[in-house]
Short mmCIF file of C-alpha atoms and ligand atoms in Angstrom, two decimals:
data_model
loop_
_atom_site.label_atom_id
_atom_site.label_comp_id
_atom_site.label_asym_id
_atom_site.label_seq_id
_atom_site.Cartn_x
_atom_site.Cartn_y
_atom_site.Cartn_z
CA UNK A 28 -3.83 98.16 -81.42
CA UNK A 29 -2.38 99.66 -83.50
CA UNK A 30 -3.66 100.32 -87.03
CA UNK A 31 -1.90 100.51 -90.28
CA UNK A 32 -0.84 104.18 -91.32
CA UNK A 33 -2.61 103.67 -95.16
CA UNK A 34 -4.84 101.88 -97.01
CA UNK A 35 -1.83 101.48 -99.50
CA UNK A 36 0.73 100.32 -97.53
CA UNK A 37 1.34 97.13 -99.00
CA UNK A 38 1.41 98.80 -102.83
CA UNK A 39 3.99 101.16 -101.57
CA UNK A 40 5.77 98.86 -100.22
CA UNK A 41 6.18 96.58 -102.70
CA UNK A 42 6.61 99.48 -105.24
CA UNK A 43 9.47 100.59 -103.39
CA UNK A 44 10.95 97.27 -103.01
CA UNK A 45 11.65 97.32 -106.77
CA UNK A 46 12.00 100.91 -107.46
CA UNK A 47 14.93 100.65 -105.12
CA UNK A 48 16.01 97.05 -105.69
CA UNK A 49 15.22 95.11 -102.01
CA UNK A 50 12.49 92.43 -103.80
CA UNK A 51 11.88 91.55 -107.59
CA UNK A 52 9.64 89.01 -109.06
CA UNK A 53 11.06 85.70 -109.83
CA UNK A 54 11.69 85.32 -113.81
CA UNK A 55 10.38 88.76 -114.75
CA UNK A 56 11.64 88.94 -118.23
CA UNK A 57 9.53 85.64 -118.84
CA UNK A 58 6.51 86.45 -117.60
CA UNK A 59 7.05 85.92 -113.94
CA UNK A 60 6.97 82.87 -111.96
CA UNK A 61 4.04 82.88 -108.81
CA UNK A 62 4.90 82.99 -105.49
CA UNK A 63 8.98 83.08 -105.35
CA UNK A 64 10.64 86.00 -105.33
CA UNK A 65 14.41 87.26 -106.04
CA UNK A 66 16.45 89.96 -103.77
CA UNK A 67 18.10 93.10 -105.12
CA UNK A 68 21.54 94.21 -103.51
CA UNK A 69 19.64 95.84 -100.47
CA UNK A 70 17.20 93.03 -100.19
CA UNK A 71 19.92 90.49 -99.70
CA UNK A 72 21.95 93.05 -97.24
CA UNK A 73 18.86 93.33 -95.11
CA UNK A 74 17.85 89.90 -94.74
CA UNK A 75 21.49 88.95 -93.99
CA UNK A 76 21.04 91.61 -91.08
CA UNK A 77 17.93 90.00 -89.75
CA UNK A 78 19.83 86.52 -90.21
CA UNK A 79 23.07 87.77 -88.41
CA UNK A 80 20.70 88.71 -85.60
CA UNK A 81 18.56 85.83 -85.18
CA UNK A 82 22.10 84.00 -85.08
CA UNK A 83 23.40 86.09 -82.61
CA UNK A 84 20.60 85.80 -80.29
CA UNK A 85 20.54 81.99 -80.64
CA UNK A 86 23.81 80.71 -81.13
CA UNK A 87 26.68 83.74 -80.26
CA UNK A 88 25.03 84.26 -77.17
CA UNK A 89 23.62 80.90 -75.86
CA UNK A 90 25.72 78.52 -74.22
CA UNK A 91 23.07 75.88 -74.73
CA UNK A 92 22.50 76.63 -78.48
CA UNK A 93 25.02 75.14 -81.20
CA UNK A 94 24.36 75.61 -85.35
CA UNK A 95 23.53 73.30 -88.05
CA UNK A 96 23.21 73.19 -91.99
CA UNK A 97 21.80 70.47 -93.05
CA UNK A 98 20.70 69.31 -97.11
CA UNK A 99 17.38 70.35 -98.45
CA UNK A 100 17.16 66.53 -100.24
CA UNK A 101 16.89 64.01 -97.48
CA UNK A 102 15.36 60.86 -97.53
CA UNK A 103 11.72 60.63 -98.68
CA UNK A 104 11.68 58.33 -95.56
CA UNK A 105 12.10 61.72 -93.16
CA UNK A 106 8.66 62.96 -94.68
CA UNK A 107 6.85 59.29 -94.17
CA UNK A 108 8.29 59.51 -90.52
CA UNK A 109 6.99 63.05 -89.99
CA UNK A 110 3.49 62.90 -90.74
CA UNK A 111 3.99 65.43 -93.93
CA UNK A 112 3.47 62.40 -96.82
CA UNK A 113 0.34 61.84 -95.47
CA UNK A 114 -0.96 65.19 -93.65
CA UNK A 115 0.97 67.91 -94.98
CA UNK A 116 -1.80 69.05 -97.00
CA UNK A 117 -4.39 72.68 -97.12
CA UNK A 118 -8.10 71.94 -98.58
CA UNK A 119 -8.14 73.33 -102.10
CA UNK A 120 -11.31 74.30 -104.43
CA UNK A 121 -11.25 76.12 -108.20
CA UNK A 122 -13.57 78.99 -108.55
CA UNK A 123 -15.72 77.57 -111.58
CA UNK A 124 -15.37 80.64 -113.61
CA UNK A 125 -12.07 81.94 -113.82
CA UNK A 126 -10.55 78.56 -112.68
CA UNK A 127 -8.44 80.22 -110.05
CA UNK A 128 -7.37 77.89 -107.24
CA UNK A 129 -8.08 78.65 -103.71
CA UNK A 130 -7.31 78.04 -100.08
CA UNK A 131 -10.91 76.93 -98.45
CA UNK A 132 -9.84 77.72 -95.20
CA UNK A 133 -8.66 81.00 -96.15
CA UNK A 134 -12.28 82.00 -97.69
CA UNK A 135 -13.63 80.80 -94.78
CA UNK A 136 -11.89 83.06 -92.27
CA UNK A 137 -12.33 86.23 -95.07
CA UNK A 138 -16.53 85.22 -94.24
CA UNK A 139 -15.73 85.04 -90.72
CA UNK A 140 -15.96 81.18 -90.17
CA UNK A 141 -13.25 79.44 -88.65
CA UNK A 142 -11.80 76.31 -90.49
CA UNK A 143 -9.63 73.45 -87.87
CA UNK A 144 -6.89 72.18 -89.63
CA UNK A 145 -7.80 68.57 -88.71
CA UNK A 146 -10.97 68.48 -90.56
CA UNK A 147 -11.65 65.67 -92.99
CA UNK A 148 -12.37 66.29 -96.50
CA UNK A 149 -15.77 65.49 -96.24
CA UNK A 150 -15.99 68.16 -92.73
CA UNK A 151 -14.68 71.26 -94.33
CA UNK A 152 -16.99 70.39 -98.00
CA UNK A 153 -20.09 70.40 -95.15
CA UNK A 154 -19.12 73.94 -93.70
CA UNK A 155 -17.98 75.60 -97.34
CA UNK A 156 -21.46 74.61 -98.28
CA UNK A 157 -22.84 75.52 -95.47
CA UNK A 158 -21.27 79.44 -96.49
CA UNK A 159 -21.37 79.31 -100.18
CA UNK A 160 -23.49 82.52 -99.92
CA UNK A 161 -21.04 84.49 -97.87
CA UNK A 162 -18.43 83.11 -99.62
CA UNK A 163 -16.75 85.62 -103.73
CA UNK A 164 -13.44 84.41 -105.75
CA UNK A 165 -10.94 87.27 -104.67
CA UNK A 166 -10.05 87.05 -108.02
CA UNK A 167 -13.45 87.23 -110.12
CA UNK A 168 -16.10 88.22 -107.48
CA UNK A 169 -18.53 84.99 -108.35
CA UNK A 170 -19.69 82.64 -106.18
CA UNK A 171 -19.85 78.81 -108.04
CA UNK A 172 -16.77 76.40 -106.90
CA UNK A 173 -15.26 72.84 -107.25
CA UNK A 174 -15.77 70.89 -104.46
CA UNK A 175 -12.36 71.34 -101.41
CA UNK A 176 -9.87 68.46 -101.94
CA UNK A 177 -6.72 68.17 -99.51
CA UNK A 178 -3.39 69.06 -101.25
CA UNK A 179 -0.40 67.83 -100.16
CA UNK A 180 2.19 70.78 -99.79
CA UNK A 181 5.23 68.93 -100.00
CA UNK A 182 7.27 69.96 -103.60
CA UNK A 183 8.69 66.66 -105.37
CA UNK A 184 12.24 65.84 -107.02
CA UNK A 185 13.75 63.23 -109.06
CA UNK A 186 16.95 63.80 -107.57
CA UNK A 187 19.16 60.56 -107.80
CA UNK A 188 15.78 58.72 -109.06
CA UNK A 189 16.65 58.25 -113.16
CA UNK A 190 13.53 55.69 -112.94
CA UNK A 191 10.86 57.43 -115.83
CA UNK A 192 8.38 56.53 -113.26
CA UNK A 193 9.86 58.14 -110.85
CA UNK A 194 7.11 59.97 -109.27
CA UNK A 195 6.30 56.89 -107.74
CA UNK A 196 9.14 57.07 -104.89
CA UNK A 197 9.98 60.57 -105.14
CA UNK A 198 11.83 62.44 -102.86
CA UNK A 199 10.82 65.96 -101.45
CA UNK A 200 12.40 69.41 -101.21
CA UNK A 201 11.92 69.82 -97.45
CA UNK A 202 9.32 71.36 -96.50
CA UNK A 203 10.17 72.98 -93.21
CA UNK A 204 14.21 72.84 -91.62
CA UNK A 205 13.53 71.38 -88.68
CA UNK A 206 13.71 67.61 -89.65
CA UNK A 207 17.05 68.62 -90.23
CA UNK A 208 17.92 68.86 -86.79
CA UNK A 209 15.45 66.15 -85.55
CA UNK A 210 17.44 63.35 -87.66
CA UNK A 211 20.55 64.73 -86.69
CA UNK A 212 19.91 65.47 -82.88
CA UNK A 213 22.13 62.20 -81.83
CA UNK A 214 24.86 63.32 -84.25
CA UNK A 215 24.76 66.29 -82.70
CA UNK A 216 25.02 65.10 -79.10
CA UNK A 217 27.76 62.93 -79.78
CA UNK A 218 30.19 65.42 -81.48
CA UNK A 219 29.45 68.37 -79.09
CA UNK A 220 29.45 69.10 -75.35
CA UNK A 221 25.94 70.07 -75.10
CA UNK A 222 23.60 68.52 -72.29
CA UNK A 223 19.84 68.66 -72.12
CA UNK A 224 18.45 71.19 -72.20
CA UNK A 225 20.34 72.06 -75.47
CA UNK A 226 18.79 73.51 -78.82
CA UNK A 227 20.09 73.07 -82.22
CA UNK A 228 19.91 76.36 -84.71
CA UNK A 229 19.44 76.12 -88.66
CA UNK A 230 18.32 78.70 -91.20
CA UNK A 231 17.92 77.72 -94.22
CA UNK A 232 15.20 77.25 -97.06
CA UNK A 233 12.11 75.25 -97.56
CA UNK A 234 9.70 74.83 -99.76
CA UNK A 235 5.48 74.36 -100.15
CA UNK A 236 3.36 74.09 -102.67
CA UNK A 237 1.23 77.04 -101.21
CA UNK A 238 -2.14 76.96 -102.71
CA UNK A 239 -2.45 80.97 -103.05
CA UNK A 240 0.31 83.15 -102.78
CA UNK A 241 -1.07 86.58 -102.98
CA UNK A 242 0.80 88.44 -100.07
CA UNK A 243 3.83 89.65 -101.62
CA UNK A 244 6.94 87.98 -99.35
CA UNK A 245 4.62 87.03 -96.85
CA UNK A 246 3.41 83.36 -98.43
CA UNK A 247 6.52 82.21 -100.88
CA UNK A 248 6.67 78.84 -102.33
CA UNK A 249 10.57 78.96 -101.72
CA UNK A 250 11.16 80.61 -98.29
CA UNK A 251 14.30 80.86 -95.97
CA UNK A 252 13.09 79.59 -92.13
CA UNK A 253 15.32 80.18 -88.72
CA UNK A 254 14.16 77.56 -86.70
CA UNK A 255 15.74 76.27 -83.29
CA UNK A 256 14.25 72.85 -81.98
CA UNK A 257 15.06 73.29 -77.91
CA UNK A 258 15.75 69.47 -76.54
CA UNK A 259 13.97 69.32 -72.72
CA UNK A 260 13.29 66.93 -69.85
CA UNK A 261 10.09 66.17 -70.67
CA UNK A 262 9.11 67.32 -67.05
CA UNK A 263 10.33 70.37 -67.27
CA UNK A 264 8.83 70.55 -71.26
CA UNK A 265 6.23 73.16 -70.07
CA UNK A 266 8.55 75.53 -67.88
CA UNK A 267 11.42 75.93 -71.07
CA UNK A 268 8.49 76.44 -73.10
CA UNK A 269 7.41 79.91 -71.41
CA UNK A 270 11.04 80.96 -71.30
CA UNK A 271 11.04 80.66 -74.85
CA UNK A 272 8.17 82.38 -75.72
CA UNK A 273 9.56 85.03 -73.11
CA UNK A 274 13.17 85.23 -75.13
CA UNK A 275 11.30 85.74 -78.71
CA UNK A 276 9.20 87.94 -77.34
CA UNK A 277 12.09 89.68 -76.15
CA UNK A 278 14.04 89.32 -79.42
CA UNK A 279 11.87 91.32 -81.61
CA UNK A 280 11.90 94.02 -79.14
CA UNK A 281 15.53 94.16 -78.92
CA UNK A 282 15.23 94.18 -82.82
CA UNK A 283 13.59 97.66 -82.68
CA UNK A 284 10.51 96.00 -83.74
CA UNK A 285 7.60 98.73 -82.02
CA UNK A 286 5.82 96.44 -79.55
CA UNK A 287 2.14 97.63 -80.21
CA UNK A 288 2.87 96.14 -83.89
CA UNK A 289 3.24 92.79 -81.77
CA UNK A 290 0.95 90.55 -80.19
CA UNK A 291 0.13 86.89 -79.10
CA UNK A 292 -2.19 84.33 -80.56
CA UNK A 293 -2.82 80.90 -78.59
CA UNK A 294 -3.97 78.15 -80.98
CA UNK A 295 -7.07 76.07 -79.32
CA UNK A 296 -7.32 73.37 -82.04
CA UNK A 297 -3.85 71.97 -81.83
CA UNK A 298 -2.69 68.75 -83.53
CA UNK A 299 -2.60 65.78 -81.67
CA UNK A 300 1.06 65.68 -80.49
CA UNK A 301 1.11 69.66 -79.97
CA UNK A 302 0.77 70.74 -76.00
CA UNK A 303 0.62 74.10 -76.80
CA UNK A 304 1.10 76.73 -79.60
CA UNK A 305 1.85 80.03 -79.75
CA UNK A 306 2.21 82.73 -82.74
CA UNK A 307 3.57 85.91 -82.60
CA UNK A 308 1.57 87.97 -84.58
CA UNK A 309 2.46 90.98 -86.54
CA UNK A 310 0.82 94.03 -87.98
CA UNK A 311 0.85 93.66 -91.35
CA UNK A 312 -0.75 96.06 -94.29
CA UNK A 313 -3.01 93.61 -94.64
CA UNK A 314 -3.39 93.12 -90.53
CA UNK A 315 -2.59 90.93 -87.90
CA UNK A 316 -0.88 87.53 -88.98
CA UNK A 317 1.12 85.19 -88.30
CA UNK A 318 4.89 85.93 -88.12
CA UNK A 319 6.41 83.20 -85.89
CA UNK A 320 5.27 80.17 -84.82
CA UNK A 321 6.45 78.62 -80.69
CA UNK A 322 5.35 75.51 -80.33
CA UNK A 323 5.96 72.95 -77.84
CA UNK A 324 5.78 69.27 -79.72
CA UNK A 325 6.36 66.71 -76.71
CA UNK A 326 8.03 63.18 -77.60
CA UNK A 327 6.58 63.09 -81.41
CA UNK A 328 8.99 64.29 -83.75
CA UNK A 329 12.23 61.91 -82.20
CA UNK A 330 9.59 59.56 -80.99
CA UNK A 331 8.11 58.98 -84.29
CA UNK A 332 11.98 59.21 -85.90
CA UNK A 333 13.02 56.59 -83.42
CA UNK A 334 10.07 54.07 -84.54
CA UNK A 335 10.33 54.57 -88.77
CA UNK A 336 14.32 54.56 -87.99
CA UNK A 337 14.66 52.01 -85.62
CA UNK A 338 17.52 54.10 -84.02
CA UNK A 339 17.33 54.79 -80.19
CA UNK A 340 16.55 58.38 -80.06
CA UNK A 341 16.63 58.72 -76.08
CA UNK A 342 19.13 60.56 -73.82
CA UNK A 343 21.09 59.45 -70.10
CA UNK A 344 20.95 61.74 -68.02
CA UNK A 345 25.18 61.94 -66.92
CA UNK A 346 24.11 62.92 -63.17
CA UNK A 347 21.66 61.07 -62.61
CA UNK A 348 21.71 58.03 -64.99
CA UNK A 349 17.39 59.25 -65.84
CA UNK A 350 16.58 57.81 -69.03
CA UNK A 351 13.97 59.70 -71.50
CA UNK A 352 12.85 60.75 -75.16
CA UNK A 353 13.56 64.26 -74.58
CA UNK A 354 10.71 66.36 -75.78
CA UNK A 355 10.79 69.42 -78.45
CA UNK A 356 9.78 73.26 -78.39
CA UNK A 357 10.51 74.85 -80.95
CA UNK A 358 11.07 79.10 -82.39
CA UNK A 359 10.26 79.09 -86.44
CA UNK A 360 10.25 81.88 -88.52
CA UNK A 361 10.73 83.47 -92.33
CA UNK A 362 13.00 85.51 -93.02
CA UNK A 363 11.15 87.01 -96.03
CA UNK A 364 8.09 87.23 -93.71
CA UNK A 365 10.33 88.97 -91.04
CA UNK A 366 12.08 91.37 -93.71
CA UNK A 367 7.97 92.21 -94.62
CA UNK A 368 7.59 92.96 -90.69
CA UNK A 369 11.03 94.84 -90.59
CA UNK A 370 9.92 97.01 -94.07
CA UNK A 371 6.45 97.93 -92.56
CA UNK A 372 7.24 99.03 -89.58
CA UNK A 373 10.12 100.78 -90.75
CA UNK A 374 8.24 102.24 -93.87
CA UNK A 375 7.58 106.51 -92.88
CA UNK A 376 6.08 109.30 -95.65
CA UNK A 377 6.84 112.82 -93.82
CA UNK A 378 6.16 116.03 -94.73
CA UNK A 379 8.96 118.29 -95.64
CA UNK A 380 8.55 121.41 -97.33
CA UNK A 381 5.78 120.90 -99.30
CA UNK A 382 7.08 117.78 -100.37
CA UNK A 383 6.36 113.66 -99.07
CA UNK A 384 10.22 112.58 -98.31
CA UNK A 385 9.86 108.56 -97.97
CA UNK A 386 11.89 107.10 -95.46
CA UNK A 387 12.81 103.49 -94.27
CA UNK A 388 13.30 104.32 -90.42
CA UNK A 389 15.11 100.96 -89.46
CA UNK A 390 17.26 99.82 -86.71
CA UNK A 391 20.61 100.83 -87.61
CA UNK A 392 21.76 96.93 -87.29
CA UNK A 393 19.19 96.29 -90.02
CA UNK A 394 19.83 99.31 -92.58
CA UNK A 395 21.43 97.45 -95.64
CA UNK A 396 23.44 100.43 -96.05
CA UNK A 397 24.89 102.68 -92.69
CA UNK A 398 27.08 105.29 -94.13
CA UNK A 399 26.84 106.86 -97.20
CA UNK A 400 29.52 109.61 -98.41
CA UNK A 401 29.07 111.90 -101.13
CA UNK A 402 31.75 115.36 -102.15
CA UNK A 403 29.87 118.32 -102.83
CA UNK A 404 30.44 118.30 -106.63
CA UNK A 405 31.53 115.35 -108.57
CA UNK A 406 33.63 117.62 -111.26
CA UNK A 407 36.25 118.81 -108.23
CA UNK A 408 38.79 116.23 -108.04
CA UNK A 409 40.42 117.77 -104.41
CA UNK A 410 36.37 117.22 -102.69
CA UNK A 411 36.08 113.26 -104.67
CA UNK A 412 39.62 112.23 -103.90
CA UNK A 413 38.77 113.56 -100.07
CA UNK A 414 35.48 111.81 -99.86
CA UNK A 415 36.84 108.83 -101.42
CA UNK A 416 39.70 107.94 -98.83
CA UNK A 417 36.72 108.08 -96.42
CA UNK A 418 34.99 105.74 -98.13
CA UNK A 419 37.44 103.39 -98.58
CA UNK A 420 38.61 103.43 -94.69
CA UNK A 421 34.82 103.36 -93.40
CA UNK A 422 34.19 100.86 -95.72
CA UNK A 423 36.38 98.19 -94.04
CA UNK A 424 34.03 98.03 -90.97
CA UNK A 425 30.40 98.69 -92.54
CA UNK A 426 28.55 98.64 -95.54
CA UNK A 427 28.69 102.10 -97.08
CA UNK A 428 27.79 103.59 -100.42
CA UNK A 429 30.17 106.32 -102.15
CA UNK A 430 27.56 108.36 -104.30
CA UNK A 431 28.31 111.94 -106.53
CA UNK A 432 25.54 111.53 -108.98
CA UNK A 433 22.94 114.39 -108.74
CA UNK A 434 22.02 117.16 -106.27
CA UNK A 435 22.98 116.45 -102.64
CA UNK A 436 18.94 116.86 -102.19
CA UNK A 437 18.51 113.78 -104.10
CA UNK A 438 21.20 111.74 -102.87
CA UNK A 439 19.55 112.09 -99.29
CA UNK A 440 16.50 111.07 -100.96
CA UNK A 441 17.64 108.18 -102.06
CA UNK A 442 19.50 107.01 -99.09
CA UNK A 443 16.34 107.83 -97.10
CA UNK A 444 14.26 105.69 -99.42
CA UNK A 445 16.95 102.87 -98.44
CA UNK A 446 17.33 103.64 -94.87
CA UNK A 447 20.65 104.54 -94.48
CA UNK A 448 21.03 106.04 -91.28
CA UNK A 449 23.69 107.82 -91.82
CA UNK A 450 25.13 110.50 -95.10
CA UNK A 451 28.42 112.55 -94.75
CA UNK A 452 29.01 115.10 -96.99
CA UNK A 453 32.82 116.31 -98.02
CA UNK A 454 32.84 120.05 -98.80
CA UNK A 455 35.50 123.01 -99.57
CA UNK A 456 35.49 123.51 -96.11
CA UNK A 457 36.44 120.21 -95.68
CA UNK A 458 39.24 120.88 -97.34
CA UNK A 459 40.31 123.19 -94.56
CA UNK A 460 39.26 121.90 -91.48
CA UNK A 461 39.17 118.31 -92.22
CA UNK A 462 35.40 117.67 -90.98
CA UNK A 463 32.64 116.37 -92.79
CA UNK A 464 28.89 117.24 -92.52
CA UNK A 465 26.80 114.53 -91.25
CA UNK A 466 23.23 114.14 -91.41
CA UNK A 467 20.84 111.98 -89.23
CA UNK A 468 18.12 109.73 -91.25
CA UNK A 469 15.49 110.34 -88.88
CA UNK A 470 16.02 113.75 -87.90
CA UNK A 471 17.78 114.99 -90.98
CA UNK A 472 19.87 117.32 -88.17
CA UNK A 473 23.48 118.05 -89.47
CA UNK A 474 26.53 118.14 -87.56
CA UNK A 475 29.90 118.52 -87.84
CA UNK A 476 32.45 115.77 -87.54
CA UNK A 477 36.13 115.44 -87.91
CA UNK A 478 37.14 113.27 -90.16
CA UNK A 479 40.02 112.04 -87.37
CA UNK A 480 36.78 111.41 -85.35
CA UNK A 481 34.46 109.20 -87.46
CA UNK A 482 35.31 105.62 -86.43
CA UNK A 483 34.58 106.99 -82.60
CA UNK A 484 31.07 108.76 -83.75
CA UNK A 485 29.59 105.83 -85.70
CA UNK A 486 31.36 103.04 -83.48
CA UNK A 487 28.83 105.18 -80.56
CA UNK A 488 26.24 105.12 -82.95
CA UNK A 489 25.98 101.86 -85.02
CA UNK A 490 27.49 99.21 -82.55
N1 LIG B 515 8.67 73.68 -87.78
C1 LIG B 515 7.36 74.28 -87.72
C2 LIG B 515 7.01 75.37 -88.63
O1 LIG B 515 7.41 74.94 -90.17
P1 LIG B 515 4.86 76.73 -89.87
O2 LIG B 515 4.16 77.58 -88.66
O3 LIG B 515 4.48 75.81 -90.94
O4 LIG B 515 5.99 75.74 -88.33
C3 LIG B 515 6.76 78.54 -89.61
O5 LIG B 515 5.73 77.73 -90.51
C4 LIG B 515 7.52 80.05 -89.86
O6 LIG B 515 7.86 79.45 -90.97
C5 LIG B 515 5.95 80.81 -89.83
O7 LIG B 515 5.41 81.57 -88.78
C6 LIG B 515 6.71 81.72 -91.55
O8 LIG B 515 7.34 82.85 -90.42
C7 LIG B 515 7.10 81.06 -91.63
N2 LIG B 515 6.64 80.26 -93.33
C8 LIG B 515 6.07 79.34 -93.07
N3 LIG B 515 5.06 79.57 -94.33
C9 LIG B 515 5.87 80.03 -95.10
C10 LIG B 515 6.08 80.54 -96.67
N4 LIG B 515 5.47 80.12 -97.36
N5 LIG B 515 6.17 81.41 -96.79
C11 LIG B 515 7.06 82.49 -95.86
N6 LIG B 515 7.12 82.13 -95.03
C12 LIG B 515 7.07 80.88 -94.16
#
């Protein structure tokens, strides 16, 4: 099992993300806003590339999966039917000394005690009390806590409700994107040519009042999910589920994630409707944790929406005439969580001529900037003009950066830190031989390439 390279890797990633403009804490000038983050220039590009790769694998390359973009705020009846209003909660306790709010199942887990999601408040409190002496508050180190109570994670809003007592019948910001998929199942079926088995994929924001959120973009209160719900004949649910598990594992390998940093985790204690649940875990700087959930959800979702809405959610097979309510298997992963996995995988420190080189070795398809173009000197108009000409041409096809500030070494270091695979320098020789020096991020090897050949060169390297 791969161990993480350094103890303070997380701090290094957080600091690089801020310094280079990947991720900023939200509302910083007002003292911050916990567990919410903003993405800067390179973070936006990285997140866009991650979403594009997911969409390509899940929709573009699949004849059996179509896309959807449903609304964030929907009828609150949806969240009653799904079980979120009554049961989407985590056990919360407060430290009596420093008043930190803490997730009791996480405290127990750190003490080596497993707390099942399905446990009642009473059961979790029994377990909590039995292990009090093993548990310390992560903020102040004391162990004096209030009793645990279940805290609902749904975030309320008054959208469309103008009454002063709006919170008696609130609407909710969606807690997961897939509910928008279930309630549109019939619309999709009636408006496209899909036949069972088929999937609906969606990328979008979700919101959860997470109790503790101390792991940067791993767990945030506002986040983006990439979810695909696959509708199958109940008889084939487990065969299709195994296929989906394999597809999702292969996807991460093709994305460029190191296989030794991935592993399966099988859920032993399933929610009542689930047939099987596995997580793909990634070796984050704080250890192996859930990256993606892959669940066999049976008839639960379409069945309960059908019961609560009174609308039929069944399917008649056009060939066999068999009618049934499809079962659902899902793949669900966060964009921010993928981004943290990709950053962790890419972060590298190397000794170069007595100095530490920090380089993000992103797979080229995920790199925010593909090519940086430099004129050797800023004050030589001929060099600047030639470099600008190359930049103007290449930016039509790739995210490029033009940089003429500081010495070349410093420009390379900056591009290494944002993970740019190729840097090109226009020097005095370029004016004679119509070629540039191309430097490879990972090997630091340099080669001379004709300007007229750059398109072909990059196509071979990047596409
Ligand atoms: N529809 C199923 C579902 O939402 P989940 O295990 O609660 O299942 C699925 O979430 C994925 O969404 C997780 O594996 C994770 O990648 C991401 N995710 C969930 N909560 C998150 C949070 N608070 N912050 C960031 N990502 C989150």
